[in-house]
Amino acid sequence: MPQRGLFLMFFGIALCFCAMTSAAQAQATRTWVGSAGDDANPCSRTLPCKTFSGAISKTLAGGEIDTIDPSAYGALTITKALTVDGGGALVTAVVASGFNAFTINAGPNDRVVLRNITMNGVNQTGAPGTNGIQFNSGASLAVEHCVIEGFGTYGINFQPAVRAHLTVSDSILVGNGSFGTTGTGALVASTTASTSGVNRVGIVSTVIDHGTSGITAGQNTKMEIDRVTVGRTGLGGGDYGVTATGTNAEVSIDDSTISGNNFGGLHASNTAKMYVANSSITYNNTNGIVSDTGGQVLSYGNNRVAGNTGSSTFFGTVPLQ
């Protein structure tokens, strides 16, 4: 090959290598967003981006997006392992009609963390956001120290095609779901792929003041609820505080309060089981406790049940060991 041809070939290879190196260098393990930022910036602490969507392409998989100050950083679709942390900034993601605050379409081994974030679906405007968090795929989601309020469908809609893990801790879900509209509420979790196992869901030290339904464990979901308060906002129709329904649906409730729900406190149906210990089921309207169509709400014998209307009887008891 003539020398000129060799030179051009090696020059082209060098250009490709430089381009690949620049692309890698453009991503960082930690990026920043700020109210005065610009998505054309590199998303560094001194030159932050303006939105979450502007920062994610500059953040390495497994990295973290942090915030500098309170602002509306917009909706975000997450397709890789990622942590989004509002820190002490009380960051807010406000979305308009028809959008989720966060949509998670991550890979089967990807872990996603949402921490210290306020998501406001502006439900009372008549044009609310759809879901605070829509989880479609990924290995796990952790929601820590978050406020999710005012979404028209669900605060958290956890519906992976194959099994995944969800934890919600030290958070508040308030006013999610459209009043009188079934299939809406604070949190729902289920999966149709029984061959891959079941979802594992843990909800700890959290307050749920829901618009329609509270917590729903659907098919192929095992859920643990610990130190959680579930009640209902507003008047009119509604659903239960905690519901377990479908094949392989089981809920364990410990040291929690289920009170003031409009249609009832606890409901197990369609062969689902619910185990309740050291909890208060009080002042629920229509029904306190319901087991039907093969479902069972079971007590460890150390619960407090009072002030409910309608059915308030456990299906049976489970001995303490």
Coordinates of N, CA, C and O in Angstrom, one line a residue, residues 164-291:
A164 N -39.1 -8.4 40.1 CA -38.2 -7.3 40.5 C -38.4 -7.0 42.0 O -39.4 -7.5 42.6
H165 N -37.6 -6.1 42.5 CA -37.7 -5.8 44.0 C -38.0 -4.3 44.1 O -37.4 -3.5 43.4
L166 N -38.9 -4.0 45.0 CA -39.2 -2.6 45.4 C -39.1 -2.4 46.8 O -39.7 -3.2 47.6
T167 N -38.5 -1.3 47.3 CA -38.5 -0.9 48.7 C -38.9 0.6 48.7 O -38.4 1.4 47.9
V168 N -39.8 0.9 49.6 CA -40.2 2.3 49.9 C -40.0 2.6 51.4 O -40.5 1.9 52.2
S169 N -39.2 3.6 51.7 CA -38.8 3.8 53.1 C -38.9 5.3 53.4 O -38.5 6.1 52.6
D170 N -39.4 5.6 54.6 CA -39.4 7.0 55.1 C -39.9 8.0 54.1 O -39.4 9.0 53.8
S171 N -41.1 7.6 53.5 CA -41.6 8.4 52.4 C -43.1 8.7 52.7 O -43.7 8.2 53.6
I172 N -43.7 9.7 51.9 CA -45.1 10.1 52.0 C -45.7 10.0 50.6 O -45.2 10.6 49.7
L173 N -46.8 9.3 50.6 CA -47.6 9.2 49.3 C -49.0 9.8 49.7 O -49.7 9.2 50.5
V174 N -49.3 10.9 49.1 CA -50.5 11.6 49.5 C -51.3 12.1 48.3 O -50.8 12.6 47.3
G175 N -52.7 11.9 48.3 CA -53.6 12.4 47.3 C -53.4 11.8 45.9 O -53.7 12.5 44.9
N176 N -52.9 10.6 45.8 CA -52.7 10.0 44.5 C -53.9 9.1 44.2 O -54.5 8.4 45.0
G177 N -54.4 9.2 42.9 CA -55.6 8.5 42.5 C -56.7 9.5 42.3 O -56.8 10.5 43.0
S178 N -57.6 9.2 41.3 CA -58.7 10.1 41.1 C -59.9 9.6 41.9 O -60.3 8.5 41.9
F179 N -60.5 10.5 42.7 CA -61.6 10.2 43.6 C -62.7 9.5 42.8 O -63.2 10.0 41.8
G180 N -63.1 8.4 43.4 CA -64.2 7.6 42.8 C -63.9 6.8 41.5 O -64.7 6.2 40.9
T181 N -62.6 6.8 41.2 CA -62.1 6.1 40.0 C -61.4 4.8 40.4 O -60.3 4.9 41.0
T182 N -61.9 3.7 40.0 CA -61.2 2.4 40.3 C -59.9 2.3 39.5 O -59.8 2.9 38.4
G183 N -59.0 1.5 40.0 CA -57.8 1.3 39.3 C -56.8 2.5 39.4 O -55.9 2.7 38.6
T184 N -57.0 3.2 40.5 CA -56.1 4.3 40.8 C -55.8 4.3 42.3 O -56.5 3.7 43.0
G185 N -54.7 5.0 42.7 CA -54.4 5.0 44.1 C -53.0 5.3 44.4 O -52.3 5.9 43.6
A186 N -52.5 4.9 45.6 CA -51.2 5.2 46.1 C -50.1 4.3 45.5 O -49.2 4.8 44.9
L187 N -50.3 3.0 45.6 CA -49.2 2.1 45.2 C -49.8 0.7 44.8 O -50.7 0.2 45.5
V188 N -49.4 0.2 43.6 CA -49.8 -1.1 43.2 C -48.6 -1.8 42.7 O -47.7 -1.3 42.0
A189 N -48.5 -3.1 43.0 CA -47.4 -4.0 42.5 C -47.9 -5.3 42.1 O -48.7 -6.0 42.8
S190 N -47.5 -5.8 40.9 CA -47.8 -7.1 40.4 C -46.9 -7.5 39.2 O -46.3 -6.6 38.7
T191 N -46.9 -8.7 38.9 CA -46.2 -9.2 37.6 C -47.0 -10.4 37.1 O -47.5 -11.2 37.8
T192 N -47.0 -10.5 35.8 CA -47.7 -11.6 35.1 C -46.8 -12.8 34.9 O -47.2 -13.9 34.5
A193 N -45.5 -12.6 35.0 CA -44.5 -13.6 34.6 C -44.2 -14.5 35.8 O -43.2 -14.4 36.5
S194 N -45.1 -15.5 36.1 CA -44.9 -16.3 37.3 C -43.7 -17.3 37.2 O -43.2 -17.7 38.2
T195 N -43.3 -17.6 35.9 CA -42.2 -18.5 35.7 C -40.9 -17.9 36.2 O -39.9 -18.6 36.5
S196 N -40.8 -16.6 36.4 CA -39.6 -15.9 36.8 C -39.6 -15.7 38.3 O -38.7 -15.1 38.9
G197 N -40.6 -16.2 39.0 CA -40.7 -15.9 40.5 C -41.7 -14.8 40.8 O -42.5 -14.4 39.9
V198 N -41.5 -14.2 42.0 CA -42.5 -13.2 42.4 C -41.7 -11.9 42.7 O -40.6 -11.9 43.1
N199 N -42.5 -10.8 42.7 CA -42.0 -9.5 43.1 C -41.8 -9.6 44.6 O -42.6 -10.2 45.4
R200 N -40.8 -8.9 45.1 CA -40.6 -8.7 46.6 C -40.7 -7.2 46.8 O -40.0 -6.4 46.3
V201 N -41.6 -6.9 47.7 CA -41.9 -5.4 48.0 C -41.8 -5.2 49.5 O -42.5 -5.9 50.3
G202 N -41.1 -4.2 49.9 CA -41.0 -3.8 51.3 C -41.4 -2.3 51.4 O -40.8 -1.5 50.7
I203 N -42.3 -2.0 52.3 CA -42.7 -0.7 52.6 C -42.5 -0.4 54.1 O -43.2 -1.1 54.9
V204 N -41.7 0.5 54.4 CA -41.2 0.7 55.8 C -41.3 2.2 56.2 O -40.9 3.1 55.4
S205 N -41.8 2.5 57.4 CA -41.8 3.8 57.9 C -42.4 4.9 56.9 O -41.7 5.9 56.6
T206 N -43.5 4.6 56.4 CA -44.1 5.4 55.4 C -45.5 5.8 55.7 O -46.3 5.0 56.3
V207 N -46.0 7.0 55.2 CA -47.4 7.4 55.4 C -48.0 7.4 54.0 O -47.5 8.0 53.1
I208 N -49.2 6.8 54.0 CA -49.9 6.8 52.7 C -51.3 7.3 53.0 O -52.1 6.7 53.7
D209 N -51.6 8.5 52.4 CA -52.9 9.1 52.5 C -53.4 9.2 51.1 O -53.1 10.1 50.3
H210 N -54.2 8.2 50.7 CA -54.5 8.0 49.3 C -55.8 8.6 48.8 O -56.7 9.0 49.5
G211 N -55.9 8.8 47.4 CA -57.0 9.3 46.8 C -58.1 8.3 46.6 O -59.3 8.6 46.8
T212 N -57.8 7.1 46.2 CA -58.8 6.1 45.9 C -58.4 4.8 46.7 O -58.9 4.5 47.7
S213 N -57.5 4.0 46.1 CA -57.0 2.8 46.9 C -55.7 3.1 47.5 O -54.9 4.0 47.1
G214 N -55.3 2.4 48.6 CA -54.1 2.6 49.3 C -53.0 1.7 48.6 O -52.4 2.1 47.7
I215 N -52.7 0.6 49.2 CA -51.7 -0.3 48.8 C -52.3 -1.6 48.2 O -53.2 -2.2 48.8
T216 N -51.9 -2.0 47.0 CA -52.4 -3.2 46.4 C -51.3 -4.1 46.0 O -50.4 -3.7 45.2
A217 N -51.3 -5.4 46.5 CA -50.4 -6.4 46.1 C -51.2 -7.3 45.1 O -52.1 -8.1 45.6
G218 N -50.8 -7.3 43.9 CA -51.4 -8.1 42.9 C -50.7 -9.5 42.7 O -49.9 -9.8 43.6
Q219 N -51.0 -10.2 41.7 CA -50.5 -11.5 41.5 C -49.0 -11.6 41.5 O -48.4 -10.7 41.0
N220 N -48.5 -12.7 42.0 CA -47.0 -13.0 42.1 C -46.3 -11.9 42.8 O -45.2 -11.5 42.4
T221 N -46.8 -11.4 43.9 CA -46.2 -10.3 44.7 C -46.2 -10.7 46.2 O -47.3 -11.0 46.7
K222 N -45.1 -10.7 46.8 CA -44.9 -10.9 48.2 C -44.6 -9.5 48.8 O -43.5 -8.9 48.4
M223 N -45.4 -9.0 49.8 CA -45.2 -7.7 50.3 C -45.1 -7.7 51.8 O -45.9 -8.3 52.4
E224 N -44.2 -6.9 52.3 CA -44.0 -6.7 53.7 C -44.3 -5.2 54.0 O -43.6 -4.3 53.5
I225 N -45.2 -4.9 55.0 CA -45.6 -3.6 55.4 C -45.2 -3.4 56.8 O -45.8 -4.2 57.7
D226 N -44.4 -2.5 57.2 CA -43.9 -2.4 58.6 C -43.9 -0.9 58.9 O -43.3 -0.1 58.2
R227 N -44.6 -0.6 60.0 CA -44.6 0.8 60.6 C -45.1 1.8 59.5 O -44.5 2.8 59.2
V228 N -46.3 1.4 58.9 CA -46.9 2.2 57.9 C -48.3 2.6 58.3 O -49.0 1.9 58.9
T229 N -48.7 3.8 58.0 CA -50.0 4.3 58.2 C -50.7 4.5 56.8 O -50.2 5.1 55.9
V230 N -51.9 3.9 56.7 CA -52.7 4.0 55.5 C -54.0 4.5 55.8 O -54.8 3.9 56.5
G231 N -54.4 5.7 55.2 CA -55.7 6.3 55.3 C -56.1 6.9 54.0 O -55.4 6.8 53.0
R232 N -57.2 7.6 54.1 CA -57.8 8.1 52.8 C -58.1 9.6 52.9 O -58.7 10.1 53.8
T233 N -57.7 10.3 51.8 CA -58.0 11.7 51.7 C -59.3 11.9 51.0 O -59.7 11.2 50.1
G234 N -60.1 12.9 51.4 CA -61.3 13.3 50.7 C -62.5 12.5 51.0 O -62.6 11.6 51.8
L235 N -63.6 12.8 50.2 CA -64.9 12.2 50.4 C -65.3 11.4 49.2 O -64.6 11.5 48.1
G236 N -66.4 10.6 49.3 CA -66.9 9.9 48.1 C -66.4 8.5 48.0 O -65.9 7.9 49.0
G237 N -66.5 7.9 46.8 CA -66.2 6.5 46.7 C -64.7 6.2 46.9 O -63.9 7.1 46.8
G238 N -64.4 5.0 47.1 CA -63.0 4.7 47.3 C -62.8 3.2 47.4 O -63.8 2.4 47.3
D239 N -61.6 2.7 47.7 CA -61.3 1.3 47.8 C -60.7 1.1 49.2 O -60.7 1.9 50.1
Y240 N -60.1 -0.1 49.3 CA -59.5 -0.5 50.6 C -58.2 0.2 50.9 O -57.5 0.6 50.0
G241 N -57.8 0.1 52.2 CA -56.5 0.6 52.6 C -55.4 -0.3 52.1 O -54.5 0.2 51.4
V242 N -55.5 -1.6 52.3 CA -54.6 -2.6 51.8 C -55.3 -3.7 51.2 O -56.2 -4.3 51.8
T243 N -55.0 -4.1 50.0 CA -55.6 -5.2 49.2 C -54.6 -6.2 48.8 O -53.5 -5.8 48.3
A244 N -54.9 -7.5 48.9 CA -54.1 -8.5 48.3 C -55.0 -9.3 47.4 O -56.1 -9.8 47.9
T245 N -54.6 -9.5 46.2 CA -55.5 -10.2 45.2 C -54.8 -11.0 44.2 O -53.8 -10.4 43.6
G246 N -55.2 -12.2 43.9 CA -54.6 -12.9 42.8 C -53.6 -14.0 43.3 O -53.2 -14.1 44.5
T247 N -53.2 -14.9 42.3 CA -52.3 -16.0 42.6 C -51.0 -15.5 43.1 O -50.4 -14.6 42.6
N248 N -50.5 -16.2 44.2 CA -49.2 -15.9 44.8 C -49.1 -14.5 45.3 O -48.0 -14.0 45.5
A249 N -50.2 -13.9 45.7 CA -50.2 -12.6 46.4 C -50.3 -12.8 47.9 O -51.2 -13.4 48.4
E250 N -49.3 -12.3 48.6 CA -49.3 -12.4 50.0 C -48.8 -11.1 50.6 O -47.8 -10.5 50.1
V251 N -49.4 -10.7 51.7 CA -49.0 -9.4 52.4 C -48.8 -9.7 53.9 O -49.7 -10.3 54.5
S252 N -47.7 -9.2 54.4 CA -47.5 -9.3 55.8 C -47.5 -7.9 56.4 O -46.8 -7.0 55.9
I253 N -48.3 -7.6 57.4 CA -48.5 -6.3 58.0 C -48.1 -6.3 59.5 O -48.6 -7.2 60.2
D254 N -47.2 -5.4 59.9 CA -46.7 -5.4 61.2 C -46.6 -4.0 61.8 O -46.1 -3.1 61.0
D255 N -47.1 -3.8 63.0 CA -46.9 -2.5 63.7 C -47.4 -1.3 62.8 O -46.7 -0.3 62.7
S256 N -48.5 -1.5 62.2 CA -49.0 -0.5 61.3 C -50.5 -0.1 61.7 O -51.1 -0.7 62.4
T257 N -50.9 1.1 61.1 CA -52.3 1.6 61.3 C -53.0 1.7 60.0 O -52.6 2.3 59.0
I258 N -54.2 1.0 59.9 CA -55.0 1.1 58.7 C -56.3 1.7 59.2 O -57.2 1.1 59.9
S259 N -56.5 3.0 58.9 CA -57.6 3.7 59.5 C -58.2 4.8 58.6 O -57.5 5.4 57.8
G260 N -59.6 4.9 58.7 CA -60.3 6.0 58.0 C -60.4 5.7 56.5 O -60.7 6.7 55.7
N261 N -60.2 4.5 56.0 CA -60.4 4.2 54.6 C -61.9 4.1 54.3 O -62.7 3.5 55.0
N262 N -62.3 4.7 53.2 CA -63.7 4.8 52.9 C -64.5 3.5 52.6 O -65.6 3.3 53.1
F263 N -63.9 2.6 51.9 CA -64.6 1.4 51.5 C -64.2 0.2 52.4 O -64.8 -0.8 52.4
G264 N -63.1 0.4 53.1 CA -62.7 -0.7 54.1 C -61.2 -0.6 54.4 O -60.4 0.1 53.7
G265 N -60.8 -1.4 55.4 CA -59.4 -1.4 55.8 C -58.6 -2.4 55.1 O -57.6 -2.1 54.4
L266 N -58.9 -3.7 55.3 CA -58.1 -4.8 54.7 C -59.0 -5.7 53.8 O -60.1 -6.0 54.2
H267 N -58.4 -6.2 52.7 CA -59.2 -7.0 51.8 C -58.3 -8.0 51.1 O -57.3 -7.6 50.5
A268 N -58.6 -9.3 51.3 CA -57.9 -10.4 50.6 C -58.9 -11.1 49.7 O -60.0 -11.5 50.2
S269 N -58.5 -11.3 48.4 CA -59.5 -12.0 47.5 C -58.7 -12.8 46.5 O -57.4 -12.7 46.4
N270 N -59.4 -13.7 45.8 CA -58.8 -14.5 44.7 C -57.6 -15.3 45.2 O -56.5 -15.2 44.6
T271 N -57.7 -16.0 46.3 CA -56.7 -16.9 46.9 C -55.6 -16.2 47.5 O -54.6 -16.9 48.0
A272 N -55.6 -14.9 47.6 CA -54.5 -14.2 48.3 C -54.6 -14.3 49.8 O -55.6 -14.6 50.3
K273 N -53.4 -14.1 50.5 CA -53.4 -14.2 51.9 C -52.7 -12.9 52.5 O -51.8 -12.3 51.9
M274 N -53.2 -12.5 53.7 CA -52.7 -11.4 54.4 C -52.5 -11.8 55.8 O -53.4 -12.4 56.5
Y275 N -51.3 -11.5 56.4 CA -51.0 -11.8 57.8 C -50.8 -10.5 58.5 O -50.0 -9.7 58.1
V276 N -51.5 -10.3 59.6 CA -51.5 -9.1 60.3 C -51.1 -9.2 61.8 O -51.6 -10.1 62.5
A277 N -50.1 -8.4 62.2 CA -49.6 -8.5 63.6 C -49.4 -7.1 64.2 O -49.0 -6.2 63.5
N278 N -49.8 -7.0 65.5 CA -49.5 -5.8 66.3 C -50.0 -4.5 65.6 O -49.2 -3.5 65.6
S279 N -51.1 -4.5 64.9 CA -51.6 -3.4 64.1 C -53.0 -3.0 64.5 O -53.7 -3.7 65.2
S280 N -53.3 -1.7 64.1 CA -54.6 -1.2 64.4 C -55.4 -1.0 63.1 O -55.0 -0.5 62.1
I281 N -56.6 -1.6 63.2 CA -57.6 -1.5 62.0 C -58.8 -0.8 62.6 O -59.6 -1.4 63.3
T282 N -58.9 0.5 62.4 CA -59.9 1.3 63.1 C -60.6 2.3 62.2 O -60.0 2.8 61.2
Y283 N -61.9 2.5 62.5 CA -62.7 3.6 61.9 C -62.7 3.6 60.3 O -62.7 4.6 59.7
N284 N -62.7 2.4 59.8 CA -62.8 2.2 58.3 C -64.3 2.1 58.0 O -65.1 1.4 58.7
N285 N -64.7 2.8 56.9 CA -66.1 2.8 56.5 C -66.5 1.5 55.7 O -65.6 0.9 55.1
T286 N -67.7 1.2 55.6 CA -68.3 0.1 54.8 C -67.9 -1.3 55.4 O -68.7 -2.1 55.8
N287 N -66.5 -1.5 55.4 CA -66.0 -2.7 56.0 C -64.7 -2.5 56.7 O -63.9 -1.6 56.2
G288 N -64.4 -3.2 57.7 CA -63.1 -3.2 58.4 C -62.2 -4.2 57.8 O -61.1 -3.9 57.3
I289 N -62.6 -5.5 57.7 CA -61.8 -6.6 57.2 C -62.7 -7.5 56.4 O -63.8 -7.9 56.8
V290 N -62.2 -7.8 55.2 CA -63.0 -8.7 54.3 C -62.1 -9.7 53.7 O -61.0 -9.4 53.1
S291 N -62.5 -11.0 53.8 CA -61.9 -12.1 53.1 C -63.0 -12.7 52.1 O -64.0 -13.2 52.6

